[in-house]
Amino acid sequence: MCSQTLTAQVFGGNPSSLKWKQINTDSFRIIFPKGLDSTALNVASLVQFQQRNIAKTMGAKQRKVNIVLQNQITYSNGYVGLAPFRSEFYLMPPMDVTQLGAQNWADNLAIHEYRHVEQYNNFDVGLSHAFKIVFGENGQAFANALAVPDWFFEGDAVYNETLLSKQGRGRVPYFMNAFKALYLGDKHYNYQKIRNGSYVDYVPNWYNLGYILVDYGYQKYGTDFWKNVTHDAAAFKGLFYPLQKGIKKYSGLSFNDFKDSAFNYYQQQWAKEPKDSLQYLTKTEKKNVVSYQYPYPTGNGNIIALKSDYKHVSMFVKLKNGVEKAIAVRPISNDDYFSYNNGKIIYSKLKPNVRWGYKESSDIELFDIDTKQKTTITHNQRYFTPDISHNGKLIAAVSFTTNQQSSIDLLDLKGNIIKHISAQQNHVYSYPKFSDDDKSVFVVERNKVGEMAIQQFDVASGDEKNIRPFGNRLIGFPVVQNDTLFFTCSSNGYDASWAYVSAENKVYRLAKTQLGIYQSFIKNDTLVGSVFSADGYRLAKIKSFFQPVENLEADTLVRLYHDAPKHDYSYVLANIDSTNYTITNYPKLHHPINFHSLQPDFEDPNYNFTLYGENVLNTLQTNVSYTYNRIENYHEVGVGSVYGGSFIEPFINGNYIFDRTAYSTKGKQNVHFSDAGWQFGLQLPLNFSSGNFYKFFTYTTSFNQRFIHWNENNLDLKNRSANYLSNQISFVNQSQQALQQMYLRFAQSISTLLRNTIDNNSAWQILIKGSFYFPAILPTHSFHVDLAWQKQDTLSRYAFSYNFPFSRGYDLYNFPEMWKFGLNYTLPVISPDAGFGNLIYLKRIRANVFYDNTFGKIPQEKTTNFASFGAEVSFDLNVWNQQSTGFIIRYSRLLNNQILSSRNRWEVILPVNLF
C-alpha cells in the first residue's frame, strides 16, 4: 500500500532443502539459513541497540518483528512490510559503493530497515489503528500511506543510517548530488512532480527528497520534531493533509514554506561552490534522459560505453568524434557494469534458478565486438565485475558465496579456476583489473566497517601488495592505462578522479566536478570521464591536475551540509557486541496460517471481503472469503490455500453459494439453488530467463467438483454434480523494456486451457489465447496482435465459465466455437506531469487504435462475425502521490449492426486497484 511494501517478495522462493535457524527474543526474531550465524548475531545486536537507544526518537511502542535473511539472491535490497508484518534482508553487498556506501551490508540493512519497523510500530495510532482493527495490517498500511508520505519513511531511515554509522547516505556524495543536479541544471520542478516522477525528465526519488526534508527538520526543530509530526499525521489529527498540518503545528510554517526553507538551505551552499569547466562529448535530448557510463578508450581513438535512456534498453555503443554506433544490447543483469580490453567486452549476466525465485546465479559472458560472438564462460556461479586480460587469455572476477565469503578468481576462457584468492572474513572485493602487462591484478577491497583499500596481486604467485591503505572513503570504477590505475574516490564531499602511478608508487588527485566523475581515463592528454547531470550521465573532457595525496588514510566521508547531531552514534558498527544470543532451529511452517488482513474488493455486482494469511517464509498462503452478488442476491463463502515450499505447488480451494437464482423455463418462474464446489490441484511455475529475454512457463492441473442442490421441490428439478479436470499452460517470452516503452518491443504470451468432465455429464472446453508484440515505427510505440480460439461441446450438460476475449464494444456471446484476432497500435500522446491538490497526478496520456474481429460458429448454421474498430485513450495517474493507477476512455464502432441497435459504443474503464 506504500512504497515499503511494493517490493520483490517471492512466494515459495527458497529451495526446499534450505535449513533455517533463528535467534528468538521477546521483541524480534532473526530467521536465517544455516551457516550465517555470525551475520545473524550482528543483526540481532544492532536491532537491540536501536531498541534501547534510538527507538524513542520515533516513539515508545514496540511490536515483535520477524526478520528473514535471504542469501541466495544476487542483488542488494531489503524491505519492511505489513501484511504480514516482517522484514527481509537480501544479503548480496553492492559492488558499486558510491550509491549505498561500503560498510558491511547486513549491518547497513539492520540500521536502515529496523527504522521502518519503529515507524510502523508507532504509526499504529488513531484512525490508522482503527483501520487496522477493521482491515488488519493492510488497513494500517493503507491508512499510513494516506497520512505519511513514502519520502518520510525512506528519508528518516537514511537519516538513521547517517546517525548510526560513518557511511550513511547523508555522507555519500552521489546520494546528495540528486537535487544538486537539478539546481545546477536550472530545473525547477514543483513538489508534485518531484513526488511522482516523470517519463521525460530526471527526477530524484523519494529517498533523496525524504533525506533533504527529514534532515532539515531534525536540524532545525530538534529530535522530537518528526516524532510529533508523524504521530499526529498517522492518527489523522486533521483529517485532510494530516502531515502538512503536523508540520504547521510543530514548526509554525506551512508545508510549502517548510519545503522551500529546506531547499533554500542546501541551495545556498551549492551556490558557493566553484563552477565546473567541462567540454561535453555527448548531447542531451528533449523529453528523454540519456546516460553514458563506464567509458573505456580503444587503441584507434574510439570510446566504448554503456548507453541507457528512457526510450531504449541499455546497449553497448562505440563513440568517436560525435558519431555513435550501437554494438549490442546489454543482457539482463542486476548490475550494468562491464569491462573492456582489445575488442572484447566482458560482464556478468543474471541467470535465475528455474524454480526457486530467491535463488540466482550471476555468470560471466564474453562478447567479441568484431565477430559479434557471445561466449558464456561460467554456468550457475556467483561472479561479479569481471575483467579480461589485455592478451585475452585470462579473466579476473569477484566471487561472493551464499556464506558471505568474498574472493578473486582467475579463470581461463573455459571457466576453469587458475587461482583462487580469498578475502578475510567480512571483507569484500570488487572491480578486479589486470595491469598493463597482465602480470598482476588490482582489486578494490573493503573491510567490515566500510574502510576501503586498493590491493595488487601477482598473477603467478598470488602475493599481495597494498598500494592504497584502508581509509573511510568510497572507491570504484577503476581503469588501467599504461602504468596508471585511474579510479573514482570520494573526497571532501565529491566523487573525484584519482590515479595510482605504479612507476612512481604514488597516488594523485586528478580532477573533481560538482556532481562527480564516475570512471575516467586519459585521451589525447585530456581527462575524459562520465559526469553526472540532470540530463543523465554525460561523457566530458575535464581539466585535470596531478596533485599528490599525502594522507592516504584520511577520513573524508563527513556528514554533508549539516553538523553531526549532539548524540553521535557513528561508533556503533565498530563496537557492537554480538555474542549474547541463543541460536536454535526454525521450523519452516511455524505459525502457518497467520491471518493478517481483511481485504475488500468491490466490483459491481460482486461485493467481496477476503481474509488473507501468509507465513513468514512465504511458503503457505491461505484465504477465507465472503461475497455478496447484488443481481442474484446470493451469498458465497470460500476458502483456499496454496503451498509453495515444494518444487510442485499443491493448492486446494472450496466455495459454497447460498440461494443462487435462475429462471426455470419449465415452471416459468425464478428458482433458487445452492452451488458448492471444491478444487485440488498442482502448479509448477518455472523461470527460464537468460540473455536478453525473460521467459516464464507455468503448468497448472486440477481436479474440480461442483454440486447443484435445488431449493424448490415442486418443479421436480434434479440435484446435479459435475467432476472435471482443468489443465492450463502459459508461456511468456519478453524482451527488456525501457521506461517510455508502454508495451514490450518484442514478446509472445501464449496460454491454453483445457477443461473436461470425467463423469456422465460429458462436457469439455478448450481455449487458446496469444498476444504477439512487434517493433513499431518509433521505439516508444507498440504494435501487437491478439489471437484466440475456443471450442466446446454442444450437449449443454455442463457449462464452464467464460474466459474468451470477445471483440471490444460488444456484449459477450458464447458460441460452441469462436475465434478472434485483434490488431493494436499504441503510442504516447503527451506526458503532462501535472496534478492538483496532492491527490491526482497525471503522468502520461497514451492512445491505442484497434481492430477486433470475432467469429462465432454454431454447427449447421452460418458463421456470425463481430467486428469492431475504435480507439482508446489511457490516462496514467498517481493517486495520493504514490499509488499508480489509471482509467481508459474507449470508443468502439461496431460493424455488425444486426446485434445492437447502436453501432457506436462509448465506455469508461475505471481502476479497481486503489485499495
GROMACS .gro file of N, CA, C and O in nm, residues 227-298:
model
  288
  227LYS      N    1   0.887   1.290   1.525
  227LYS     CA    2   0.805   1.200   1.605
  227LYS      C    3   0.668   1.262   1.629
  227LYS      O    4   0.564   1.196   1.612
  228ASN      N    5   0.666   1.389   1.666
  228ASN     CA    6   0.539   1.457   1.692
  228ASN      C    7   0.456   1.474   1.565
  228ASN      O    8   0.334   1.452   1.563
  229VAL      N    9   0.524   1.515   1.457
  229VAL     CA   10   0.452   1.540   1.331
  229VAL      C   11   0.389   1.411   1.279
  229VAL      O   12   0.270   1.408   1.245
  230THR      N   13   0.466   1.304   1.273
  230THR     CA   14   0.415   1.181   1.213
  230THR      C   15   0.316   1.110   1.304
  230THR      O   16   0.225   1.042   1.256
  231HIS      N   17   0.331   1.124   1.435
  231HIS     CA   18   0.233   1.066   1.527
  231HIS      C   19   0.097   1.131   1.505
  231HIS      O   20  -0.006   1.063   1.495
  232ASP      N   21   0.094   1.263   1.495
  232ASP     CA   22  -0.032   1.333   1.467
  232ASP      C   23  -0.087   1.296   1.330
  232ASP      O   24  -0.209   1.279   1.313
  233ALA      N   25   0.004   1.284   1.233
  233ALA     CA   26  -0.041   1.252   1.097
  233ALA      C   27  -0.101   1.112   1.090
  233ALA      O   28  -0.210   1.093   1.035
  234ALA      N   29  -0.033   1.013   1.147
  234ALA     CA   30  -0.083   0.876   1.143
  234ALA      C   31  -0.215   0.863   1.218
  234ALA      O   32  -0.299   0.779   1.183
  235ALA      N   33  -0.232   0.944   1.321
  235ALA     CA   34  -0.358   0.944   1.396
  235ALA      C   35  -0.467   1.025   1.325
  235ALA      O   36  -0.582   1.026   1.369
  236PHE      N   37  -0.431   1.093   1.215
  236PHE     CA   38  -0.521   1.178   1.139
  236PHE      C   39  -0.578   1.290   1.226
  236PHE      O   40  -0.699   1.318   1.226
  237LYS      N   41  -0.489   1.355   1.301
  237LYS     CA   42  -0.529   1.476   1.371
  237LYS      C   43  -0.528   1.589   1.269
  237LYS      O   44  -0.426   1.650   1.240
  238GLY      N   45  -0.642   1.616   1.216
  238GLY     CA   46  -0.654   1.694   1.094
  238GLY      C   47  -0.679   1.593   0.984
  238GLY      O   48  -0.586   1.531   0.934
  239LEU      N   49  -0.807   1.569   0.950
  239LEU     CA   50  -0.843   1.458   0.863
  239LEU      C   51  -0.781   1.471   0.725
  239LEU      O   52  -0.739   1.371   0.665
  240PHE      N   53  -0.775   1.591   0.671
  240PHE     CA   54  -0.720   1.613   0.538
  240PHE      C   55  -0.581   1.674   0.549
  240PHE      O   56  -0.558   1.766   0.629
  241TYR      N   57  -0.487   1.622   0.471
  241TYR     CA   58  -0.348   1.667   0.471
  241TYR      C   59  -0.290   1.665   0.613
  241TYR      O   60  -0.241   1.766   0.662
  242PRO      N   61  -0.296   1.551   0.681
  242PRO     CA   62  -0.254   1.548   0.822
  242PRO      C   63  -0.105   1.577   0.842
  242PRO      O   64  -0.069   1.641   0.942
  243LEU      N   65  -0.019   1.533   0.751
  243LEU     CA   66   0.124   1.560   0.770
  243LEU      C   67   0.152   1.709   0.757
  243LEU      O   68   0.227   1.767   0.835
  244GLN      N   69   0.090   1.772   0.658
  244GLN     CA   70   0.110   1.916   0.640
  244GLN      C   71   0.064   1.994   0.763
  244GLN      O   72   0.128   2.090   0.804
  245LYS      N   73  -0.047   1.949   0.822
  245LYS     CA   74  -0.097   2.018   0.941
  245LYS      C   75  -0.004   1.995   1.060
  245LYS      O   76   0.013   2.084   1.144
  246GLY      N   77   0.055   1.876   1.068
  246GLY     CA   78   0.150   1.849   1.175
  246GLY      C   79   0.274   1.936   1.163
  246GLY      O   80   0.326   1.988   1.262
  247ILE      N   81   0.323   1.955   1.041
  247ILE     CA   82   0.439   2.041   1.019
  247ILE      C   83   0.407   2.184   1.058
  247ILE      O   84   0.487   2.253   1.121
  248LYS      N   85   0.287   2.229   1.020
  248LYS     CA   86   0.245   2.365   1.058
  248LYS      C   87   0.239   2.379   1.210
  248LYS      O   88   0.284   2.481   1.267
  249LYS      N   89   0.188   2.278   1.277
  249LYS     CA   90   0.171   2.284   1.422
  249LYS      C   91   0.305   2.291   1.495
  249LYS      O   92   0.321   2.369   1.590
  250TYR      N   93   0.404   2.211   1.451
  250TYR     CA   94   0.528   2.198   1.528
  250TYR      C   95   0.642   2.284   1.474
  250TYR      O   96   0.746   2.295   1.540
  251SER      N   97   0.626   2.343   1.354
  251SER     CA   98   0.730   2.431   1.304
  251SER      C   99   0.683   2.576   1.291
  251SER      O  100   0.766   2.667   1.283
  252GLY      N  101   0.552   2.596   1.287
  252GLY     CA  102   0.498   2.729   1.265
  252GLY      C  103   0.496   2.769   1.119
  252GLY      O  104   0.451   2.879   1.086
  253LEU      N  105   0.542   2.680   1.030
  253LEU     CA  106   0.546   2.710   0.887
  253LEU      C  107   0.445   2.623   0.813
  253LEU      O  108   0.422   2.507   0.850
  254SER      N  109   0.389   2.678   0.707
  254SER     CA  110   0.310   2.594   0.618
  254SER      C  111   0.403   2.492   0.553
  254SER      O  112   0.526   2.510   0.549
  255PHE      N  113   0.346   2.385   0.500
  255PHE     CA  114   0.432   2.283   0.439
  255PHE      C  115   0.513   2.341   0.323
  255PHE      O  116   0.632   2.312   0.309
  256ASN      N  117   0.451   2.423   0.240
  256ASN     CA  118   0.525   2.482   0.127
  256ASN      C  119   0.640   2.568   0.176
  256ASN      O  120   0.751   2.564   0.119
  257ASP      N  121   0.618   2.645   0.281
  257ASP     CA  122   0.727   2.728   0.335
  257ASP      C  123   0.836   2.641   0.397
  257ASP      O  124   0.955   2.669   0.383
  258PHE      N  125   0.795   2.535   0.466
  258PHE     CA  126   0.893   2.443   0.523
  258PHE      C  127   0.978   2.379   0.413
  258PHE      O  128   1.101   2.374   0.422
  259LYS      N  129   0.912   2.329   0.309
  259LYS     CA  130   0.984   2.268   0.197
  259LYS      C  131   1.079   2.368   0.132
  259LYS      O  132   1.196   2.335   0.105
  260ASP      N  133   1.031   2.489   0.105
  260ASP     CA  134   1.115   2.589   0.041
  260ASP      C  135   1.234   2.627   0.130
  260ASP      O  136   1.346   2.647   0.080
  261SER      N  137   1.211   2.634   0.259
  261SER     CA  138   1.321   2.667   0.351
  261SER      C  139   1.428   2.559   0.348
  261SER      O  140   1.548   2.588   0.350
  262ALA      N  141   1.385   2.432   0.344
  262ALA     CA  142   1.480   2.322   0.339
  262ALA      C  143   1.563   2.329   0.212
  262ALA      O  144   1.687   2.320   0.216
  263PHE      N  145   1.499   2.348   0.097
  263PHE     CA  146   1.574   2.353  -0.028
  263PHE      C  147   1.662   2.477  -0.035
  263PHE      O  148   1.774   2.472  -0.087
  264ASN      N  149   1.613   2.588   0.016
  264ASN     CA  150   1.695   2.709   0.016
  264ASN      C  151   1.822   2.690   0.098
  264ASN      O  152   1.929   2.741   0.063
  265TYR      N  153   1.810   2.615   0.208
  265TYR     CA  154   1.927   2.589   0.292
  265TYR      C  155   2.037   2.521   0.212
  265TYR      O  156   2.156   2.559   0.220
  266TYR      N  157   2.001   2.419   0.134
  266TYR     CA  158   2.101   2.348   0.055
  266TYR      C  159   2.147   2.431  -0.064
  266TYR      O  160   2.267   2.434  -0.097
  267GLN      N  161   2.054   2.498  -0.130
  267GLN     CA  162   2.090   2.573  -0.249
  267GLN      C  163   2.188   2.686  -0.219
  267GLN      O  164   2.276   2.718  -0.300
  268GLN      N  165   2.175   2.745  -0.102
  268GLN     CA  166   2.270   2.850  -0.064
  268GLN      C  167   2.413   2.794  -0.054
  268GLN      O  168   2.510   2.864  -0.089
  269GLN      N  169   2.425   2.670  -0.011
  269GLN     CA  170   2.558   2.610  -0.002
  269GLN      C  171   2.609   2.566  -0.140
  269GLN      O  172   2.727   2.579  -0.170
  270TRP      N  173   2.519   2.514  -0.225
  270TRP     CA  174   2.561   2.476  -0.359
  270TRP      C  175   2.605   2.598  -0.440
  270TRP      O  176   2.695   2.588  -0.523
  271ALA      N  177   2.542   2.710  -0.415
  271ALA     CA  178   2.575   2.831  -0.492
  271ALA      C  179   2.718   2.878  -0.465
  271ALA      O  180   2.776   2.949  -0.547
  272LYS      N  181   2.774   2.841  -0.352
  272LYS     CA  182   2.908   2.887  -0.316
  272LYS      C  183   3.018   2.804  -0.382
  272LYS      O  184   3.135   2.842  -0.379
  273GLU      N  185   2.983   2.689  -0.440
  273GLU     CA  186   3.085   2.601  -0.496
  273GLU      C  187   3.137   2.656  -0.629
  273GLU      O  188   3.063   2.718  -0.705
  274PRO      N  189   3.264   2.636  -0.658
  274PRO     CA  190   3.320   2.682  -0.787
  274PRO      C  191   3.256   2.609  -0.904
  274PRO      O  192   3.225   2.489  -0.895
  275LYS      N  193   3.233   2.679  -1.012
  275LYS     CA  194   3.167   2.622  -1.128
  275LYS      C  195   3.262   2.530  -1.205
  275LYS      O  196   3.384   2.548  -1.206
  276ASP      N  197   3.204   2.433  -1.272
  276ASP     CA  198   3.282   2.338  -1.350
  276ASP      C  199   3.324   2.399  -1.483
  276ASP      O  200   3.255   2.484  -1.539
  277SER      N  201   3.436   2.349  -1.532
  277SER     CA  202   3.481   2.384  -1.666
  277SER      C  203   3.490   2.254  -1.744
  277SER      O  204   3.591   2.184  -1.742
  278LEU      N  205   3.379   2.221  -1.812
  278LEU     CA  206   3.368   2.092  -1.880
  278LEU      C  207   3.339   2.112  -2.029
  278LEU      O  208   3.272   2.208  -2.068
  279GLN      N  209   3.390   2.021  -2.109
  279GLN     CA  210   3.354   2.017  -2.250
  279GLN      C  211   3.284   1.883  -2.275
  279GLN      O  212   3.347   1.777  -2.274
  280TYR      N  213   3.153   1.888  -2.294
  280TYR     CA  214   3.076   1.764  -2.305
  280TYR      C  215   3.097   1.701  -2.442
  280TYR      O  216   3.099   1.769  -2.546
  281LEU      N  217   3.109   1.569  -2.442
  281LEU     CA  218   3.127   1.492  -2.565
  281LEU      C  219   2.998   1.427  -2.613
  281LEU      O  220   2.991   1.381  -2.727
  282THR      N  221   2.897   1.420  -2.526
  282THR     CA  222   2.767   1.362  -2.563
  282THR      C  223   2.658   1.466  -2.545
  282THR      O  224   2.667   1.553  -2.458
  283LYS      N  225   2.556   1.457  -2.627
  283LYS     CA  226   2.450   1.557  -2.629
  283LYS      C  227   2.334   1.516  -2.538
  283LYS      O  228   2.321   1.401  -2.498
  284THR      N  229   2.249   1.613  -2.509
  284THR     CA  230   2.125   1.587  -2.436
  284THR      C  231   2.011   1.576  -2.537
  284THR      O  232   2.022   1.618  -2.652
  285GLU      N  233   1.899   1.519  -2.493
  285GLU     CA  234   1.781   1.506  -2.577
  285GLU      C  235   1.659   1.563  -2.505
  285GLU      O  236   1.647   1.546  -2.384
  286LYS      N  237   1.573   1.627  -2.580
  286LYS     CA  238   1.449   1.676  -2.522
  286LYS      C  239   1.358   1.558  -2.490
  286LYS      O  240   1.351   1.461  -2.564
  287LYS      N  241   1.287   1.569  -2.378
  287LYS     CA  242   1.191   1.469  -2.334
  287LYS      C  243   1.254   1.329  -2.327
  287LYS      O  244   1.193   1.228  -2.361
  288ASN      N  245   1.378   1.327  -2.281
  288ASN     CA  246   1.448   1.199  -2.264
  288ASN      C  247   1.565   1.222  -2.170
  288ASN      O  248   1.617   1.335  -2.159
  289VAL      N  249   1.605   1.119  -2.101
  289VAL     CA  250   1.723   1.123  -2.014
  289VAL      C  251   1.820   1.018  -2.065
  289VAL      O  252   1.787   0.899  -2.067
  290VAL      N  253   1.938   1.061  -2.109
  290VAL     CA  254   2.033   0.973  -2.175
  290VAL      C  255   2.160   0.965  -2.091
  290VAL      O  256   2.215   1.068  -2.051
  291SER      N  257   2.207   0.844  -2.066
  291SER     CA  258   2.326   0.824  -1.985
  291SER      C  259   2.430   0.741  -2.060
  291SER      O  260   2.395   0.643  -2.127
  292TYR      N  261   2.556   0.782  -2.045
  292TYR     CA  262   2.671   0.707  -2.095
  292TYR      C  263   2.759   0.676  -1.974
  292TYR      O  264   2.810   0.767  -1.909
  293GLN      N  265   2.777   0.547  -1.947
  293GLN     CA  266   2.851   0.505  -1.828
  293GLN      C  267   2.962   0.407  -1.865
  293GLN      O  268   2.960   0.343  -1.970
  294TYR      N  269   3.058   0.395  -1.774
  294TYR     CA  270   3.170   0.301  -1.783
  294TYR      C  271   3.249   0.316  -1.914
  294TYR      O  272   3.268   0.219  -1.987
  295PRO      N  273   3.294   0.437  -1.948
  295PRO     CA  274   3.367   0.456  -2.074
  295PRO      C  275   3.508   0.395  -2.068
  295PRO      O  276   3.576   0.401  -1.966
  296TYR      N  277   3.550   0.336  -2.181
  296TYR     CA  278   3.685   0.281  -2.196
  296TYR      C  279   3.743   0.330  -2.328
  296TYR      O  280   3.672   0.334  -2.430
  297PRO      N  281   3.872   0.365  -2.330
  297PRO     CA  282   3.935   0.403  -2.457
  297PRO      C  283   3.977   0.279  -2.536
  297PRO      O  284   4.007   0.174  -2.479
  298THR      N  285   3.976   0.291  -2.668
  298THR     CA  286   4.028   0.184  -2.753
  298THR      C  287   4.155   0.233  -2.820
  298THR      O  288   4.188   0.352  -2.816
   0.00000   0.00000   0.00000
